[in-house]
Coordinates of C-alpha atoms and ligand atoms in Angstrom, one line a residue:
W158 CA 152.7 179.1 82.5
W159 CA 155.2 181.8 81.4
N160 CA 157.6 184.0 83.3
V161 CA 157.9 187.3 81.5
M162 CA 160.6 189.9 82.0
V163 CA 160.4 193.3 80.3
A164 CA 163.2 195.9 80.1
P165 CA 163.1 199.4 78.5
V166 CA 166.0 200.5 76.2
R167 CA 166.7 204.3 76.3
N168 CA 168.6 206.7 74.0
H169 CA 171.2 209.2 75.1
A170 CA 168.5 211.6 76.1
G171 CA 167.1 209.0 78.3
E172 CA 164.0 208.3 76.3
V173 CA 162.6 204.8 76.0
Y174 CA 162.8 203.9 72.4
R175 CA 162.5 200.2 72.6
I176 CA 161.3 197.5 74.9
I177 CA 162.9 194.1 75.3
S178 CA 160.9 191.3 76.6
V179 CA 162.1 187.8 77.6
S180 CA 159.6 185.1 78.1
R181 CA 160.3 181.7 79.7
D182 CA 158.0 178.7 79.7
I183 CA 157.7 177.7 83.4
T184 CA 154.8 175.3 83.2
E185 CA 156.9 172.4 84.3
R186 CA 158.1 174.3 87.4
M187 CA 154.6 175.4 88.4
E188 CA 153.3 171.8 87.9
T189 CA 156.0 170.5 90.2
Q190 CA 155.2 173.1 92.9
R191 CA 151.5 172.3 92.7
A192 CA 152.2 168.5 93.0
L193 CA 154.5 169.2 95.9
K194 CA 151.8 171.2 97.7
A195 CA 149.2 168.5 97.0
S196 CA 151.4 165.8 98.3
E197 CA 152.2 167.8 101.4
A198 CA 148.5 168.3 102.0
K199 CA 147.9 164.6 101.5
L200 CA 150.7 163.9 104.0
H201 CA 149.2 166.2 106.6
L202 CA 145.8 164.7 106.1
G203 CA 147.2 161.2 106.4
V204 CA 149.1 162.2 109.5
D205 CA 146.0 163.8 111.0
V206 CA 143.7 160.8 110.2
A207 CA 146.2 158.4 111.7
G208 CA 146.2 160.5 114.9
L209 CA 149.9 161.2 114.4
A210 CA 151.8 164.3 115.5
L211 CA 155.0 165.5 113.8
A212 CA 157.9 167.4 115.2
E213 CA 161.3 168.3 113.8
L214 CA 164.4 168.4 115.9
N215 CA 167.2 170.7 114.8
F216 CA 170.5 169.5 116.3
T217 CA 172.4 172.7 115.2
S218 CA 170.0 175.2 116.9
G219 CA 169.1 172.8 119.7
T220 CA 165.4 173.3 119.1
V221 CA 162.3 171.2 118.3
H222 CA 159.5 172.5 116.1
L223 CA 156.1 170.9 116.8
T224 CA 153.0 171.0 114.6
P225 CA 149.8 172.0 116.3
A226 CA 148.9 168.3 116.8
A227 CA 152.3 167.6 118.4
A228 CA 152.1 170.7 120.6
R229 CA 148.8 169.4 121.9
M230 CA 150.1 165.9 122.4
Y231 CA 153.2 167.1 124.4
G232 CA 151.2 169.7 126.4
F233 CA 152.6 172.8 124.7
G234 CA 149.3 174.4 123.8
E235 CA 147.1 174.4 120.6
S236 CA 149.4 175.9 117.9
A237 CA 152.7 175.1 116.3
V238 CA 155.6 176.0 118.5
T239 CA 159.4 175.8 118.6
V240 CA 160.9 174.8 122.0
P241 CA 164.4 174.1 123.3
R242 CA 165.4 170.5 122.9
E243 CA 165.9 170.0 126.7
L244 CA 162.4 171.3 127.4
F245 CA 161.0 168.9 124.9
H246 CA 162.8 165.9 126.4
S247 CA 161.9 166.9 129.9
K248 CA 158.3 166.0 129.2
C249 CA 159.3 162.3 129.3
H250 CA 158.1 160.5 132.4
P251 CA 161.1 160.2 134.9
D252 CA 160.8 156.4 134.9
D253 CA 161.2 156.2 131.1
R254 CA 163.8 158.9 130.6
K255 CA 166.8 156.6 130.9
R256 CA 165.4 154.2 128.3
L257 CA 164.6 157.1 126.0
E258 CA 168.1 158.6 126.3
T259 CA 169.7 155.3 125.5
N260 CA 167.6 155.1 122.4
I261 CA 168.4 158.6 121.3
A262 CA 172.1 158.1 121.9
A263 CA 172.1 155.0 119.7
A264 CA 170.1 156.9 117.0
M265 CA 172.6 159.8 117.0
D266 CA 175.5 157.5 116.1
P267 CA 176.3 158.9 112.6
Y268 CA 177.3 155.3 111.5
G269 CA 174.3 153.6 113.0
K270 CA 170.7 153.2 111.7
G271 CA 169.6 156.6 112.9
W272 CA 166.2 155.1 113.8
I273 CA 164.3 155.2 117.1
G274 CA 161.2 153.2 117.9
V275 CA 160.1 153.5 121.5
D276 CA 157.0 153.6 123.7
H277 CA 157.2 156.0 126.7
R278 CA 155.1 158.0 129.0
I279 CA 154.9 161.7 129.2
S280 CA 153.8 163.5 132.4
F281 CA 151.7 166.6 132.6
S282 CA 151.5 169.1 135.3
G283 CA 148.8 167.9 137.8
G284 CA 150.1 164.3 137.6
A285 CA 148.3 163.1 134.4
V286 CA 150.3 160.6 132.4
R287 CA 149.8 159.5 128.7
W288 CA 151.5 156.8 126.7
L289 CA 153.2 157.8 123.4
R290 CA 154.5 155.6 120.6
V291 CA 157.4 157.5 119.1
R292 CA 159.3 156.8 115.9
A293 CA 162.1 159.1 114.8
Q294 CA 164.6 159.2 111.9
V295 CA 167.9 161.1 112.4
T296 CA 169.6 162.7 109.3
C297 CA 173.4 163.1 109.4
E298 CA 175.5 165.4 107.2
D299 CA 179.2 165.9 106.6
V300 CA 180.4 169.0 108.3
G301 CA 184.0 169.5 107.3
S302 CA 185.7 166.2 107.9
E303 CA 183.1 165.2 110.5
R304 CA 179.8 163.5 110.1
R305 CA 177.1 164.9 112.4
P306 CA 173.4 164.5 113.1
V307 CA 171.7 167.6 111.9
R308 CA 167.9 166.8 112.0
A309 CA 165.5 164.3 113.3
M310 CA 162.0 163.8 112.1
I311 CA 159.8 162.7 115.0
V312 CA 156.4 161.0 114.6
A313 CA 154.3 160.4 117.8
M314 CA 151.0 158.7 118.4
D315 CA 148.9 158.6 121.6
I316 CA 148.5 154.9 122.6
T317 CA 147.2 155.5 126.2
S318 CA 144.0 153.5 125.7
E319 CA 145.9 150.7 123.9
K320 CA 148.3 150.5 126.8
H321 CA 145.5 150.4 129.4
L322 CA 143.8 147.6 127.4
E323 CA 147.1 145.8 127.2
M324 CA 147.6 146.1 131.0
E325 CA 144.0 145.0 131.7
L326 CA 144.5 142.0 129.5
R327 CA 147.8 141.2 131.2
G328 CA 146.0 141.6 134.6
N329 CA 143.2 139.3 133.3
E330 CA 145.7 136.8 132.2
Q331 CA 147.4 136.9 135.5
R332 CA 144.1 136.5 137.3
F333 CA 143.3 133.5 135.1
R334 CA 146.7 132.0 135.8
Q335 CA 146.2 132.4 139.6
L336 CA 142.7 130.9 139.3
A337 CA 144.0 128.1 137.1
D338 CA 146.9 127.4 139.5
S339 CA 144.6 127.3 142.5
M340 CA 142.3 124.6 140.9
P341 CA 142.8 121.0 141.7
Q342 CA 142.3 120.0 138.0
L343 CA 144.8 120.3 135.2
V344 CA 143.7 123.5 133.4
W345 CA 144.6 124.6 129.9
S346 CA 143.6 127.0 127.2
A347 CA 144.0 126.9 123.4
R348 CA 143.9 129.4 120.6
P349 CA 141.0 129.2 118.1
D350 CA 143.2 127.3 115.7
G351 CA 143.6 124.6 118.4
F352 CA 147.1 125.5 119.5
W353 CA 147.4 124.7 123.2
D354 CA 149.2 127.7 124.6
L355 CA 148.7 127.6 128.4
H356 CA 148.8 125.0 131.2
N357 CA 148.5 125.5 134.9
Q358 CA 151.0 124.5 137.5
R359 CA 149.1 121.3 138.4
W360 CA 149.7 120.1 134.8
V361 CA 153.4 120.7 135.2
E362 CA 153.4 118.8 138.5
Y363 CA 151.4 115.9 137.2
T364 CA 153.0 115.3 133.8
G365 CA 156.5 116.5 134.7
L366 CA 156.5 118.4 131.4
S367 CA 157.6 122.1 131.3
L368 CA 155.1 124.8 130.2
E369 CA 157.2 125.3 127.1
D370 CA 157.3 121.6 126.2
S371 CA 153.6 121.3 126.6
K372 CA 152.7 124.0 124.1
G373 CA 151.2 123.3 120.7
T374 CA 150.9 119.6 120.4
G375 CA 153.8 119.0 122.9
W376 CA 151.3 117.9 125.6
T377 CA 150.1 114.9 123.5
I378 CA 153.2 113.0 124.5
V379 CA 151.6 112.2 127.8
V380 CA 148.4 110.8 126.2
H381 CA 148.1 107.0 126.2
P382 CA 148.8 105.8 122.6
D383 CA 145.4 104.0 122.5
D384 CA 143.5 107.2 123.3
L385 CA 145.3 109.5 121.0
Q386 CA 143.1 109.0 117.9
I387 CA 139.7 109.5 119.6
L388 CA 141.1 112.5 121.5
H389 CA 142.4 114.0 118.3
E390 CA 139.3 113.3 116.3
K391 CA 137.0 114.9 118.9
W392 CA 139.2 117.9 119.2
I393 CA 139.2 118.5 115.4
L394 CA 135.4 118.1 115.4
S395 CA 135.0 120.7 118.2
L396 CA 137.3 123.1 116.5
K397 CA 135.3 122.7 113.3
T398 CA 131.8 122.9 114.8
G399 CA 132.5 125.1 117.9
Q400 CA 130.8 122.5 120.1
S401 CA 132.1 121.8 123.6
Y402 CA 134.8 119.2 123.8
E403 CA 134.5 116.2 126.1
V404 CA 136.5 113.0 126.1
E405 CA 138.0 110.5 128.5
S406 CA 141.6 109.6 128.1
R407 CA 144.6 108.3 130.1
Y408 CA 147.4 110.8 130.9
R409 CA 150.9 109.6 131.9
R410 CA 152.0 110.8 135.3
H411 CA 155.6 112.0 135.8
D412 CA 156.5 108.6 137.3
G413 CA 155.2 106.7 134.2
E414 CA 151.8 105.6 135.7
Y415 CA 148.7 106.2 133.5
R416 CA 145.5 107.6 135.1
W417 CA 142.1 108.3 133.5
F418 CA 141.0 111.9 133.0
L419 CA 137.8 113.5 131.9
I420 CA 138.9 116.3 129.5
R421 CA 136.4 119.1 128.8
A422 CA 136.7 122.4 127.0
V423 CA 134.3 125.2 126.1
P424 CA 134.8 127.9 123.5
V425 CA 134.9 131.5 124.6
K426 CA 133.2 133.7 122.0
A427 CA 133.5 137.4 121.1
A428 CA 130.4 139.6 120.8
D429 CA 130.2 138.7 117.1
G430 CA 130.1 135.0 117.8
R431 CA 133.7 134.4 116.8
I432 CA 135.6 131.9 119.0
V433 CA 138.5 133.7 120.6
R434 CA 139.8 131.0 122.9
W435 CA 139.1 127.5 124.3
F436 CA 139.3 126.9 128.0
G437 CA 139.7 123.4 129.2
T438 CA 140.1 121.2 132.3
S439 CA 141.2 117.7 132.7
T440 CA 139.8 116.0 135.8
D441 CA 141.3 112.9 137.4
I442 CA 138.6 110.2 137.3
E443 CA 140.8 107.2 138.0
E444 CA 139.1 106.6 141.4
N445 CA 135.6 107.2 139.9
R446 CA 136.3 104.7 137.2
R447 CA 137.7 102.2 139.6
L448 CA 134.6 102.6 141.9
G449 CA 132.3 102.5 138.9
A450 CA 133.8 99.2 137.7
A451 CA 133.6 97.8 141.3
L452 CA 130.0 98.9 141.5
Q453 CA 129.2 97.4 138.2
L454 CA 130.7 94.1 139.4
A455 CA 128.7 94.3 142.6
N456 CA 125.5 95.1 140.7
D457 CA 126.1 92.3 138.3
D458 CA 126.5 89.9 141.2
L459 CA 123.3 91.3 142.8
K460 CA 121.3 91.0 139.6
H461 CA 122.6 87.5 139.1
F462 CA 121.6 86.7 142.7
V463 CA 118.1 88.1 142.2
F464 CA 117.6 86.2 139.0
S465 CA 118.7 82.9 140.4
A466 CA 117.0 83.4 143.8
S467 CA 113.7 84.3 142.2
H468 CA 113.8 81.4 139.7
D469 CA 115.0 78.9 142.3
L470 CA 112.5 80.1 145.0
R471 CA 109.5 80.1 142.7
S472 CA 109.6 76.4 141.9
P473 CA 109.3 75.2 145.6
L474 CA 106.5 77.8 146.0
R475 CA 104.7 76.2 143.1
T476 CA 105.1 72.8 144.7
I477 CA 103.7 74.1 148.0
T478 CA 100.7 75.6 146.1
I479 CA 100.0 72.4 144.2
F480 CA 100.4 70.2 147.3
S481 CA 98.1 72.3 149.4
Q482 CA 95.5 72.2 146.5
L483 CA 95.9 68.4 146.2
I484 CA 95.4 67.9 149.9
Q485 CA 92.3 70.2 149.9
R486 CA 90.8 68.3 146.9
N487 CA 91.6 64.7 147.9
D488 CA 91.6 64.6 151.7
T489 CA 88.0 64.2 152.8
Q490 CA 88.9 63.8 156.4
L491 CA 89.9 67.5 156.8
D492 CA 87.9 69.6 159.2
E493 CA 87.0 73.3 158.4
N494 CA 89.9 74.7 160.4
A495 CA 92.5 72.6 158.6
R496 CA 90.9 73.7 155.2
K497 CA 91.2 77.3 156.2
L498 CA 94.8 76.9 157.1
L499 CA 95.5 75.2 153.8
V500 CA 93.8 78.1 151.9
G501 CA 96.1 80.5 153.9
I502 CA 99.2 78.5 152.9
E503 CA 98.1 78.5 149.2
Q504 CA 97.4 82.2 149.1
T505 CA 100.6 83.1 150.9
S506 CA 102.7 81.0 148.5
I507 CA 100.8 82.6 145.5
G508 CA 101.5 86.1 147.0
M509 CA 105.2 85.2 147.5
S510 CA 105.4 83.9 143.9
D511 CA 103.9 87.2 142.7
L512 CA 106.4 89.2 144.8
L513 CA 109.3 87.2 143.3
S514 CA 107.9 87.6 139.8
N515 CA 107.7 91.4 140.3
L516 CA 111.2 91.5 141.8
L517 CA 112.4 89.7 138.7
T518 CA 110.6 92.3 136.5
Y519 CA 112.2 95.1 138.5
A520 CA 115.6 93.6 138.1
E521 CA 115.1 92.9 134.4
A522 CA 113.9 96.5 133.9
S523 CA 117.3 97.8 135.0
E524 CA 119.3 94.9 133.5
S525 CA 117.8 95.2 130.0
M526 CA 117.7 98.9 130.0
N527 CA 121.1 99.4 128.5
L528 CA 120.7 96.6 126.1
T529 CA 117.3 97.6 124.8
V530 CA 117.3 99.8 121.7
A531 CA 114.5 102.3 121.7
A532 CA 112.3 102.1 118.7
P533 CA 109.0 103.7 117.7
V534 CA 106.1 102.0 119.5
D535 CA 102.4 102.5 118.8
C536 CA 100.8 103.2 122.2
Q537 CA 97.4 102.2 120.9
Q538 CA 98.5 98.6 120.3
V539 CA 100.3 98.3 123.6
F540 CA 97.3 99.8 125.4
E541 CA 94.9 97.3 123.8
R542 CA 97.2 94.4 124.9
A543 CA 97.4 95.8 128.5
S544 CA 93.6 96.3 128.7
A545 CA 93.0 92.8 127.4
A546 CA 95.2 91.4 130.2
L547 CA 93.0 93.4 132.6
A548 CA 89.7 92.4 131.0
G549 CA 88.7 90.1 134.0
V550 CA 89.1 92.8 136.6
M551 CA 87.4 95.4 134.4
K552 CA 84.4 93.2 134.0
E553 CA 84.3 92.4 137.7
C554 CA 84.2 96.1 138.7
N555 CA 82.1 97.3 135.8
A556 CA 85.0 99.6 134.8
S557 CA 85.2 102.0 131.8
I558 CA 88.4 103.4 130.3
T559 CA 88.3 106.5 128.0
Y560 CA 91.4 107.8 126.2
D561 CA 92.7 110.4 123.8
P562 CA 94.2 109.2 120.5
L563 CA 97.4 107.5 121.6
P564 CA 100.7 108.5 120.0
V565 CA 103.9 106.8 119.0
V566 CA 106.7 106.8 121.6
W567 CA 110.4 105.8 121.4
M568 CA 111.1 103.0 123.8
S569 CA 110.9 99.2 124.1
A570 CA 107.3 97.9 123.7
T571 CA 107.8 95.5 126.7
H572 CA 108.6 98.4 129.0
L573 CA 105.6 100.4 127.8
D574 CA 103.4 97.4 128.4
Q575 CA 104.7 97.1 132.0
V576 CA 104.0 100.8 132.6
F577 CA 100.5 100.6 131.2
Q578 CA 99.7 97.3 133.0
N579 CA 100.9 98.6 136.4
L580 CA 99.2 102.0 136.2
L581 CA 95.9 100.8 134.7
G582 CA 95.9 97.8 137.1
N583 CA 96.3 100.2 140.1
A584 CA 93.6 102.5 138.8
L585 CA 91.2 99.6 138.8
K586 CA 92.5 98.0 142.0
Y587 CA 92.3 101.1 144.2
R588 CA 88.8 101.9 143.3
K589 CA 86.0 102.9 145.7
D590 CA 83.7 100.1 146.9
D591 CA 80.5 101.9 145.9
E592 CA 81.4 103.3 142.5
P593 CA 82.3 101.7 139.2
A594 CA 85.9 102.5 138.3
Q595 CA 86.3 105.2 135.7
V596 CA 89.7 105.7 134.1
N597 CA 90.8 108.3 131.6
I598 CA 94.1 108.6 129.7
A599 CA 94.9 112.1 128.4
V600 CA 98.0 112.8 126.2
L601 CA 99.8 116.1 125.6
R602 CA 102.8 116.9 123.5
E603 CA 105.5 118.7 125.6
D604 CA 108.6 119.6 123.7
R605 CA 110.4 116.3 122.8
H606 CA 108.1 114.2 125.1
W607 CA 104.6 112.9 125.3
R608 CA 103.0 113.5 128.6
F609 CA 100.4 110.9 129.6
S610 CA 98.0 111.4 132.5
I611 CA 96.1 108.4 133.8
R612 CA 93.2 109.6 136.0
D613 CA 91.0 107.4 138.1
N614 CA 88.1 108.0 140.5
G615 CA 89.5 105.7 143.2
I616 CA 90.4 106.1 146.9
G617 CA 93.2 108.6 146.3
I618 CA 96.6 109.0 148.0
K619 CA 97.4 111.4 150.8
R620 CA 99.7 114.3 149.9
E621 CA 102.5 113.2 152.2
Y622 CA 102.7 109.8 150.5
Q623 CA 102.7 110.9 146.9
D624 CA 106.5 110.7 146.5
Q625 CA 106.9 107.6 148.6
V626 CA 104.6 105.4 146.6
F627 CA 107.3 105.1 143.9
K628 CA 109.7 103.6 146.3
L629 CA 110.3 99.8 146.5
F630 CA 107.9 97.9 148.7
T631 CA 105.8 101.0 149.7
R632 CA 102.2 99.9 150.2
L633 CA 99.7 102.4 151.7
H634 CA 96.7 100.2 151.9
A635 CA 98.2 96.8 152.8
S636 CA 96.6 96.8 156.2
E637 CA 93.2 97.0 154.7
G638 CA 93.7 93.4 153.5
K639 CA 91.5 93.6 150.4
Y640 CA 94.2 95.2 148.1
K641 CA 96.6 92.5 147.0
G642 CA 100.0 93.7 145.8
T643 CA 103.7 93.6 146.2
G644 CA 104.7 97.3 146.4
L645 CA 106.9 97.0 143.3
G646 CA 104.6 98.2 140.5
L647 CA 105.2 101.9 140.7
A648 CA 108.9 101.4 141.4
I649 CA 109.1 99.4 138.2
C650 CA 107.3 102.3 136.4
R651 CA 109.6 104.9 137.7
R652 CA 112.7 102.9 136.8
I653 CA 111.5 102.5 133.2
V654 CA 110.3 106.1 132.7
E655 CA 113.4 107.6 134.1
K656 CA 115.7 105.4 132.1
Y657 CA 114.1 106.9 129.0
G658 CA 114.8 110.5 130.2
G659 CA 111.2 110.9 131.4
R660 CA 109.6 111.6 134.8
I661 CA 106.7 110.1 136.7
W662 CA 104.6 111.7 139.5
V663 CA 101.2 111.7 141.0
E664 CA 98.5 114.3 141.9
S665 CA 95.8 113.1 144.2
E666 CA 93.2 113.9 146.8
P667 CA 92.1 111.2 149.2
G668 CA 88.5 110.2 148.2
Q669 CA 88.8 112.2 144.9
G670 CA 90.9 109.8 142.8
S671 CA 94.5 110.0 141.5
T672 CA 96.2 111.2 138.4
F673 CA 99.5 109.6 137.5
H674 CA 101.5 111.7 135.0
F675 CA 104.5 110.4 133.1
K676 CA 106.6 111.6 130.2
L677 CA 108.0 109.4 127.5
P678 CA 110.2 110.3 124.5
A679 CA 108.3 111.4 121.4
E680 CA 111.4 111.1 119.3
E681 CA 114.7 109.3 119.2
M682 CA 116.8 110.6 122.1
A683 CA 120.6 111.0 121.8
R684 CA 122.5 108.1 123.4
G685 CA 123.1 108.9 127.0
A686 CA 119.8 110.7 127.4
A687 CA 118.2 107.5 128.4
S688 CA 120.7 106.9 131.2
G689 CA 119.6 109.8 133.3
R690 CA 116.5 111.7 134.3
Ligands
ADP974 P1 101.1 97.5 144.8 O1 101.5 96.2 144.3 O2 100.9 97.6 146.3 O3 99.9 98.0 144.1 P2 102.5 99.8 143.6 O4 103.9 100.0 143.6 O5 101.8 99.6 142.3 O6 102.3 98.5 144.5 O7 101.8 100.9 144.4 C1 102.3 101.3 145.7 C2 101.2 101.8 146.6 O8 100.7 103.1 146.1 C3 100.0 100.9 146.6 O9 100.1 99.9 147.6 C4 98.8 101.9 146.9 O10 98.8 102.1 148.3 C5 99.3 103.2 146.3 N1 98.6 103.3 145.0 C6 99.1 103.0 143.7 N2 98.2 103.4 142.8 C7 97.2 103.9 143.4 C8 96.0 104.5 142.9 N3 95.7 104.6 141.6 N4 95.1 105.0 143.8 C9 95.4 104.9 145.1 N5 96.5 104.4 145.6 C10 97.4 103.9 144.8

């Protein structure tokens, strides 16, 4: 780039006889101007993209010049505008004006930082309100011996939606606090990194710790030293895996007494699956544990009683049976009536002995449940054993049993044997007089269980009794005399099946036969699954 200046040189007659030209290389100046324009354009683009608006305050003229974006933001129309300073400030919401003025006064101090950073509302005609985040830099110059503010560059951004969100969040947090404070439990929440940042009032009342002292890991001071490690390990595991947290631990009360708590927490996730917070409760279970321990003791006593009572009672019963048999065999003087009575005594004592033996099985089924480790059991083998034990009855009633291929289940073989023996035994026992017993065992895989269905063609069970037959000592056909039993077989089956997380039920029509369904685990169940339904 060149700047060229040309001047004519004239003679005394005024004629141009020469031309003088001076050329200057101005490439550098032009480049600088171009770069300046480009950077200004970039700045405007950046300001626009960032949703910022610019305004310049001139302290000397007392006016503010606003770019189109700023004019729009402050409600001065669509194009760039210069307005008196007072008019510009009058847009500020009355409730925020004092705060803004204090900030401006501080920024105008020629020896201060000259910087304002403030969020304030502006009000529009018609009552609309918007939130702005304003940053301004004041420039001072020396005028004579005085230093005075001359200009301020103002950058503003509309943060209305951010403020609304913030207020909503604050409202939510307040609602959460109210809810947490109204709960009888100790409620807490933690950040995704595991930092406990919030406890409810109940926590403060129980522990005597302040909210501030409970933050982070401060709360662990009330945990019983013996429980701290397991509590910590489980918490770290939950944070790592995002799985719910559950642990029992003792917390020290403000008066120094420790009580047992059940501590639970669930992760709260964002739409993308990220954990944003943990919410937890600690529930006082001291009373439950005390009652549980007392119940356990009472249960143990009861089991002990059942064991010894049935053992001790069975031996005199055996003696009664043997003596009555001996009398029948050896006493030739007995008349018919006396013999009948002796047979009655013998059968009653055998029935009593069966009842005791079933009671023992029932008690053992619950006693051994927690001690028995489930293992894979081949149902085919157990079925063969059970049907061998029933061979006599099968022959007597000309029975036939058909079955699907039998699978492997996860439980104790003894328990499976008891279930098969009771259900197959009943299917044969409650047969019709005029038909040979036919039994079928169907097997179906359902999720993590095998569902067995033992169908017979016997006398059936009325609908209203179909739940009751699983209760202790319920016998529907006892009055008919011919069906011997104790009313414990199905109760034993239910106890066993439910302890393995399964279910047992019956479908039946009187005169049409019955189908007993039950589900047993097809695979190893997690510990605890076997203790419930
Ligand atoms: P029981 O020792 O009397 O057989 P259970 O507990 O095994 O005791 O059965 C309870 C009652 O349920 C029986 O007395 C009988 O009335 C009825 N019951 C059980 N199984 C069958 C079946 N397959 N068909 C008809 N009734 C049955």
